[in-house]
Amino acid sequence: AQSVTQPDIHITVSEGASLELRCNYSYGATPYLFWYVQSPGQGLQLLLKYFSGDTLVQGIKGFEAEFKRSQSSFNLRKPSVHWSDAAEYFCAVGSQGGSEKLVFGKGTKLTVNP
Amino acid sequence: ETGVTQTPRHLVMGMTNKKSLKCEQHLGHNAMYWYKQSAKKPLELMFVYSLEERVENNSVPSRFSPECPNSSHLFLHLHTLQPEDSALYLCASSPGHGTDTQYFGPGTRLTVL
């Protein structure tokens, strides 16, 4: 069965600084990978996803993520963080073939200092 | 309305009450999900419905009873809940079940007294 690890529970960055959120997955085959964002009291919004093809994926709100098979990673990046990016970020992994459920990481809470 | 909607957004209930959570999706999807999100825990998948049939039940206590009358609506009936059931309950839908992209509603914040 697949699993997801988000090593950082909480990250604080200054507005305008760059951001990288880490995600490592465990899965025997090529996975489907997702990043979701959750603002306080809200549901999860899809930021981006990787199914196949180009390993650098562009998403909404200026986010991107890179799939690195050799490192079993799918880290989320943004070159310049805005105060409105403060939220919780979840990485998720699923299996290609679509027969298994999505597995979510525990999330990384992002605080943005002015 | 567009996307996935959930009502009510907040619910406070006693342990002896019976209440229901409602989810509606306006995306033409075939699969719907209930998740439980508790503080400091990963998202827990509770139920999956595909084409109105339950395809997954993740060992959820019987005090939670799902209902999917059609592919656009999903309910979660609650009865004799415990305080530890207090959480954010999220509904999601996807084009097919499994690992298609899931689209989430805003959630119902449930407090059990």
mmCIF file of C-alpha atoms in Angstrom:
data_model
loop_
_atom_site.group_PDB
_atom_site.id
_atom_site.type_symbol
_atom_site.label_atom_id
_atom_site.label_comp_id
_atom_site.label_asym_id
_atom_site.label_seq_id
_atom_site.Cartn_x
_atom_site.Cartn_y
_atom_site.Cartn_z
ATOM 1 C CA ALA A 1 0.000 0.000 0.000
ATOM 2 C CA GLN A 2 1.120 3.523 -0.672
ATOM 3 C CA SER A 3 2.094 6.049 2.007
ATOM 4 C CA VAL A 4 3.023 9.717 2.171
ATOM 5 C CA THR A 5 5.390 11.555 4.492
ATOM 6 C CA GLN A 6 5.467 15.299 4.933
ATOM 7 C CA PRO A 7 8.484 15.758 7.217
ATOM 8 C CA ASP A 8 7.730 19.342 8.225
ATOM 9 C CA ILE A 9 4.715 19.887 10.461
ATOM 10 C CA HIS A 10 5.105 23.663 10.523
ATOM 11 C CA ILE A 11 7.147 26.071 8.397
ATOM 12 C CA THR A 12 7.486 29.830 8.800
ATOM 13 C CA VAL A 13 8.757 32.064 6.007
ATOM 14 C CA SER A 14 8.870 35.792 5.403
ATOM 15 C CA GLU A 15 6.701 37.340 2.743
ATOM 16 C CA GLY A 16 8.631 37.479 -0.519
ATOM 17 C CA ALA A 17 10.892 34.580 0.405
ATOM 18 C CA SER A 18 11.011 31.347 -1.545
ATOM 19 C CA LEU A 19 9.235 28.249 -0.312
ATOM 20 C CA GLU A 20 9.749 24.534 -0.596
ATOM 21 C CA LEU A 21 7.465 22.001 1.071
ATOM 22 C CA ARG A 22 8.681 18.434 1.142
ATOM 23 C CA CYS A 23 6.726 15.319 0.267
ATOM 24 C CA ASN A 24 8.056 11.779 0.106
ATOM 25 C CA TYR A 25 5.953 8.865 -0.976
ATOM 26 C CA SER A 26 6.187 5.125 -0.878
ATOM 27 C CA TYR A 27 4.679 3.184 -3.731
ATOM 28 C CA GLY A 28 5.867 0.308 -5.857
ATOM 29 C CA ALA A 29 4.841 1.639 -9.239
ATOM 30 C CA THR A 30 4.487 5.045 -10.835
ATOM 31 C CA PRO A 31 2.151 7.055 -8.659
ATOM 32 C CA TYR A 32 -0.385 9.770 -9.194
ATOM 33 C CA LEU A 33 0.670 12.718 -7.000
ATOM 34 C CA PHE A 34 -1.304 15.703 -5.780
ATOM 35 C CA TRP A 35 -0.854 18.832 -3.711
ATOM 36 C CA TYR A 36 -3.874 20.359 -1.995
ATOM 37 C CA VAL A 37 -4.151 23.531 0.091
ATOM 38 C CA GLN A 38 -6.555 24.146 2.944
ATOM 39 C CA SER A 39 -7.293 27.581 4.377
ATOM 40 C CA PRO A 40 -8.636 27.704 7.946
ATOM 41 C CA GLY A 41 -12.159 26.340 8.198
ATOM 42 C CA GLN A 42 -12.264 25.462 4.519
ATOM 43 C CA GLY A 43 -12.113 22.361 2.384
ATOM 44 C CA LEU A 44 -9.139 21.274 0.322
ATOM 45 C CA GLN A 45 -8.360 22.975 -2.962
ATOM 46 C CA LEU A 46 -6.295 21.249 -5.638
ATOM 47 C CA LEU A 47 -3.056 23.117 -6.375
ATOM 48 C CA LEU A 48 -1.551 20.753 -8.924
ATOM 49 C CA LYS A 49 -1.196 17.120 -9.882
ATOM 50 C CA TYR A 50 1.221 14.798 -11.619
ATOM 51 C CA PHE A 51 0.008 11.859 -13.669
ATOM 52 C CA SER A 52 2.674 11.425 -16.339
ATOM 53 C CA GLY A 53 4.920 13.343 -18.732
ATOM 54 C CA ASP A 54 6.909 16.403 -17.745
ATOM 55 C CA THR A 55 8.138 15.930 -14.194
ATOM 56 C CA LEU A 56 7.894 19.667 -13.442
ATOM 57 C CA VAL A 57 4.259 20.506 -12.928
ATOM 58 C CA GLN A 58 2.785 23.990 -12.829
ATOM 59 C CA GLY A 59 -0.213 24.707 -10.666
ATOM 60 C CA ILE A 60 -2.426 27.541 -9.567
ATOM 61 C CA LYS A 61 -1.350 30.549 -7.484
ATOM 62 C CA GLY A 62 2.221 30.387 -8.816
ATOM 63 C CA PHE A 63 3.048 26.987 -7.313
ATOM 64 C CA GLU A 64 5.033 24.251 -8.991
ATOM 65 C CA ALA A 65 6.170 20.772 -7.992
ATOM 66 C CA GLU A 66 8.782 18.404 -9.296
ATOM 67 C CA PHE A 67 8.431 14.639 -9.402
ATOM 68 C CA LYS A 68 11.755 12.920 -8.702
ATOM 69 C CA ARG A 69 11.385 9.188 -9.055
ATOM 70 C CA SER A 70 14.899 8.459 -7.783
ATOM 71 C CA GLN A 71 14.160 10.276 -4.533
ATOM 72 C CA SER A 72 10.482 9.268 -4.267
ATOM 73 C CA SER A 73 9.711 12.926 -3.797
ATOM 74 C CA PHE A 74 7.205 15.480 -5.034
ATOM 75 C CA ASN A 75 8.232 18.760 -3.419
ATOM 76 C CA LEU A 76 6.131 21.884 -3.766
ATOM 77 C CA ARG A 77 7.803 25.203 -4.518
ATOM 78 C CA LYS A 78 6.984 28.849 -4.907
ATOM 79 C CA PRO A 79 9.597 31.505 -5.724
ATOM 80 C CA SER A 80 8.015 34.327 -3.731
ATOM 81 C CA VAL A 81 5.473 33.724 -0.987
ATOM 82 C CA HIS A 82 2.524 36.048 -0.384
ATOM 83 C CA TRP A 83 0.762 36.529 2.959
ATOM 84 C CA SER A 84 -2.342 34.909 1.464
ATOM 85 C CA ASP A 85 -0.402 31.646 1.028
ATOM 86 C CA ALA A 86 -0.607 31.013 4.769
ATOM 87 C CA ALA A 87 -2.549 27.753 5.009
ATOM 88 C CA GLU A 88 -2.069 24.032 5.437
ATOM 89 C CA TYR A 89 -0.690 22.020 2.553
ATOM 90 C CA PHE A 90 -1.364 18.354 1.920
ATOM 91 C CA CYS A 91 0.445 15.967 -0.379
ATOM 92 C CA ALA A 92 -1.444 12.891 -1.612
ATOM 93 C CA VAL A 93 -0.521 9.791 -3.575
ATOM 94 C CA GLY A 94 -2.644 7.372 -5.559
ATOM 95 C CA SER A 95 -2.009 4.458 -7.830
ATOM 96 C CA GLN A 96 -2.102 4.562 -11.587
ATOM 97 C CA GLY A 97 -4.900 2.316 -12.678
ATOM 98 C CA GLY A 98 -7.259 4.060 -10.316
ATOM 99 C CA SER A 99 -8.251 1.081 -8.230
ATOM 100 C CA GLU A 100 -6.847 2.269 -4.928
ATOM 101 C CA LYS A 101 -7.737 5.185 -2.739
ATOM 102 C CA LEU A 102 -5.823 8.410 -2.358
ATOM 103 C CA VAL A 103 -3.559 8.511 0.682
ATOM 104 C CA PHE A 104 -2.885 11.902 2.243
ATOM 105 C CA GLY A 105 0.067 13.124 4.261
ATOM 106 C CA LYS A 106 -0.424 14.752 7.650
ATOM 107 C CA GLY A 107 0.015 18.212 6.219
ATOM 108 C CA THR A 108 2.436 21.120 6.600
ATOM 109 C CA LYS A 109 1.181 24.322 8.133
ATOM 110 C CA LEU A 110 2.668 27.428 6.529
ATOM 111 C CA THR A 111 2.946 30.698 8.427
ATOM 112 C CA VAL A 112 3.961 33.824 6.513
ATOM 113 C CA ASN A 113 5.567 36.696 8.405
ATOM 114 C CA PRO A 114 5.144 40.247 7.082
ATOM 115 C CA GLU B 1 -24.100 26.785 -7.256
ATOM 116 C CA THR B 2 -20.935 25.277 -8.585
ATOM 117 C CA GLY B 3 -18.491 22.681 -7.261
ATOM 118 C CA VAL B 4 -19.194 20.759 -4.089
ATOM 119 C CA THR B 5 -21.437 22.212 -1.399
ATOM 120 C CA GLN B 6 -22.002 21.005 2.144
ATOM 121 C CA THR B 7 -24.659 21.843 4.691
ATOM 122 C CA PRO B 8 -24.706 22.741 7.453
ATOM 123 C CA ARG B 9 -21.297 24.390 7.779
ATOM 124 C CA HIS B 10 -21.395 24.108 11.567
ATOM 125 C CA LEU B 11 -23.289 21.669 13.768
ATOM 126 C CA VAL B 12 -23.421 21.226 17.523
ATOM 127 C CA MET B 13 -25.195 18.168 18.807
ATOM 128 C CA GLY B 14 -25.626 16.196 21.971
ATOM 129 C CA MET B 15 -24.679 12.551 22.225
ATOM 130 C CA THR B 16 -28.304 11.429 22.031
ATOM 131 C CA ASN B 17 -29.260 13.534 19.028
ATOM 132 C CA LYS B 18 -29.774 12.388 15.450
ATOM 133 C CA LYS B 19 -28.623 14.689 12.678
ATOM 134 C CA SER B 20 -27.585 14.481 9.026
ATOM 135 C CA LEU B 21 -24.872 16.097 6.968
ATOM 136 C CA LYS B 22 -25.599 16.838 3.337
ATOM 137 C CA CYS B 23 -23.262 17.054 0.377
ATOM 138 C CA GLU B 24 -24.151 18.023 -3.178
ATOM 139 C CA GLN B 25 -21.889 18.092 -6.205
ATOM 140 C CA HIS B 26 -22.618 20.067 -9.353
ATOM 141 C CA LEU B 27 -19.732 18.645 -11.406
ATOM 142 C CA GLY B 28 -21.375 15.638 -13.043
ATOM 143 C CA HIS B 29 -19.043 13.279 -11.190
ATOM 144 C CA ASN B 30 -19.742 9.606 -10.525
ATOM 145 C CA ALA B 31 -17.921 9.114 -7.232
ATOM 146 C CA MET B 32 -18.399 10.762 -3.846
ATOM 147 C CA TYR B 33 -16.460 10.493 -0.589
ATOM 148 C CA TRP B 34 -16.753 11.265 3.098
ATOM 149 C CA TYR B 35 -13.585 12.140 5.025
ATOM 150 C CA LYS B 36 -13.020 12.934 8.676
ATOM 151 C CA GLN B 37 -10.398 15.517 9.582
ATOM 152 C CA SER B 38 -9.389 15.682 13.240
ATOM 153 C CA ALA B 39 -6.754 17.900 14.744
ATOM 154 C CA LYS B 40 -3.210 16.580 14.278
ATOM 155 C CA LYS B 41 -4.383 13.501 12.337
ATOM 156 C CA PRO B 42 -4.194 12.791 8.628
ATOM 157 C CA LEU B 43 -7.348 12.878 6.608
ATOM 158 C CA GLU B 44 -9.331 9.691 7.253
ATOM 159 C CA LEU B 45 -11.364 8.250 4.417
ATOM 160 C CA MET B 46 -14.699 7.042 5.767
ATOM 161 C CA PHE B 47 -16.859 6.040 2.810
ATOM 162 C CA VAL B 48 -16.681 5.921 -0.976
ATOM 163 C CA TYR B 49 -19.637 5.733 -3.320
ATOM 164 C CA SER B 50 -19.314 5.057 -7.014
ATOM 165 C CA LEU B 51 -22.427 5.323 -9.171
ATOM 166 C CA GLU B 52 -24.488 5.329 -5.981
ATOM 167 C CA GLU B 53 -23.039 2.067 -4.709
ATOM 168 C CA ARG B 54 -20.850 1.946 -1.655
ATOM 169 C CA VAL B 55 -17.440 0.674 -2.677
ATOM 170 C CA GLU B 56 -15.519 1.328 0.491
ATOM 171 C CA ASN B 57 -16.296 1.447 4.177
ATOM 172 C CA ASN B 58 -13.168 2.029 6.198
ATOM 173 C CA SER B 59 -14.179 0.304 9.447
ATOM 174 C CA VAL B 60 -16.314 3.245 10.421
ATOM 175 C CA PRO B 61 -18.506 2.819 13.536
ATOM 176 C CA SER B 62 -22.163 2.137 12.840
ATOM 177 C CA ARG B 63 -23.189 5.410 14.493
ATOM 178 C CA PHE B 64 -22.186 6.915 11.104
ATOM 179 C CA SER B 65 -24.547 5.861 8.335
ATOM 180 C CA PRO B 66 -24.014 7.084 4.756
ATOM 181 C CA GLU B 67 -26.654 7.392 2.086
ATOM 182 C CA CYS B 68 -26.234 8.140 -1.612
ATOM 183 C CA PRO B 69 -29.651 8.483 -3.269
ATOM 184 C CA ASN B 70 -28.170 9.623 -6.603
ATOM 185 C CA SER B 71 -24.787 10.541 -8.021
ATOM 186 C CA SER B 72 -25.167 14.210 -7.037
ATOM 187 C CA HIS B 73 -26.114 13.820 -3.393
ATOM 188 C CA LEU B 74 -24.456 12.225 -0.408
ATOM 189 C CA PHE B 75 -25.632 12.197 3.188
ATOM 190 C CA LEU B 76 -24.017 11.205 6.446
ATOM 191 C CA HIS B 77 -26.557 10.287 9.113
ATOM 192 C CA LEU B 78 -25.307 10.663 12.668
ATOM 193 C CA HIS B 79 -26.713 9.126 15.841
ATOM 194 C CA THR B 80 -25.477 8.592 19.393
ATOM 195 C CA LEU B 81 -22.136 10.165 18.634
ATOM 196 C CA GLN B 82 -19.254 10.496 21.062
ATOM 197 C CA PRO B 83 -17.254 13.647 21.888
ATOM 198 C CA GLU B 84 -14.262 12.160 20.031
ATOM 199 C CA ASP B 85 -16.349 12.310 16.853
ATOM 200 C CA SER B 86 -16.005 16.094 16.901
ATOM 201 C CA ALA B 87 -14.130 16.985 13.724
ATOM 202 C CA LEU B 88 -14.359 18.596 10.315
ATOM 203 C CA TYR B 89 -16.265 16.314 7.947
ATOM 204 C CA LEU B 90 -15.314 16.795 4.328
ATOM 205 C CA CYS B 91 -17.154 15.627 1.276
ATOM 206 C CA ALA B 92 -15.418 15.185 -2.061
ATOM 207 C CA SER B 93 -16.326 14.038 -5.553
ATOM 208 C CA SER B 94 -14.349 12.771 -8.543
ATOM 209 C CA PRO B 95 -15.144 11.777 -12.123
ATOM 210 C CA GLY B 96 -14.574 8.089 -11.311
ATOM 211 C CA HIS B 97 -13.668 6.378 -8.092
ATOM 212 C CA GLY B 98 -10.141 5.508 -7.089
ATOM 213 C CA THR B 99 -7.439 8.031 -7.774
ATOM 214 C CA ASP B 100 -9.126 10.476 -10.068
ATOM 215 C CA THR B 101 -8.682 14.051 -8.925
ATOM 216 C CA GLN B 102 -10.989 14.746 -6.015
ATOM 217 C CA TYR B 103 -12.770 18.036 -5.507
ATOM 218 C CA PHE B 104 -13.652 18.962 -1.955
ATOM 219 C CA GLY B 105 -16.486 20.822 -0.315
ATOM 220 C CA PRO B 106 -15.903 23.361 2.470
ATOM 221 C CA GLY B 107 -16.712 20.862 5.209
ATOM 222 C CA THR B 108 -19.055 20.669 8.189
ATOM 223 C CA ARG B 109 -17.500 21.499 11.552
ATOM 224 C CA LEU B 110 -19.172 19.079 13.982
ATOM 225 C CA THR B 111 -19.033 19.470 17.749
ATOM 226 C CA VAL B 112 -20.438 16.708 19.937
ATOM 227 C CA LEU B 113 -21.191 17.738 23.491
#
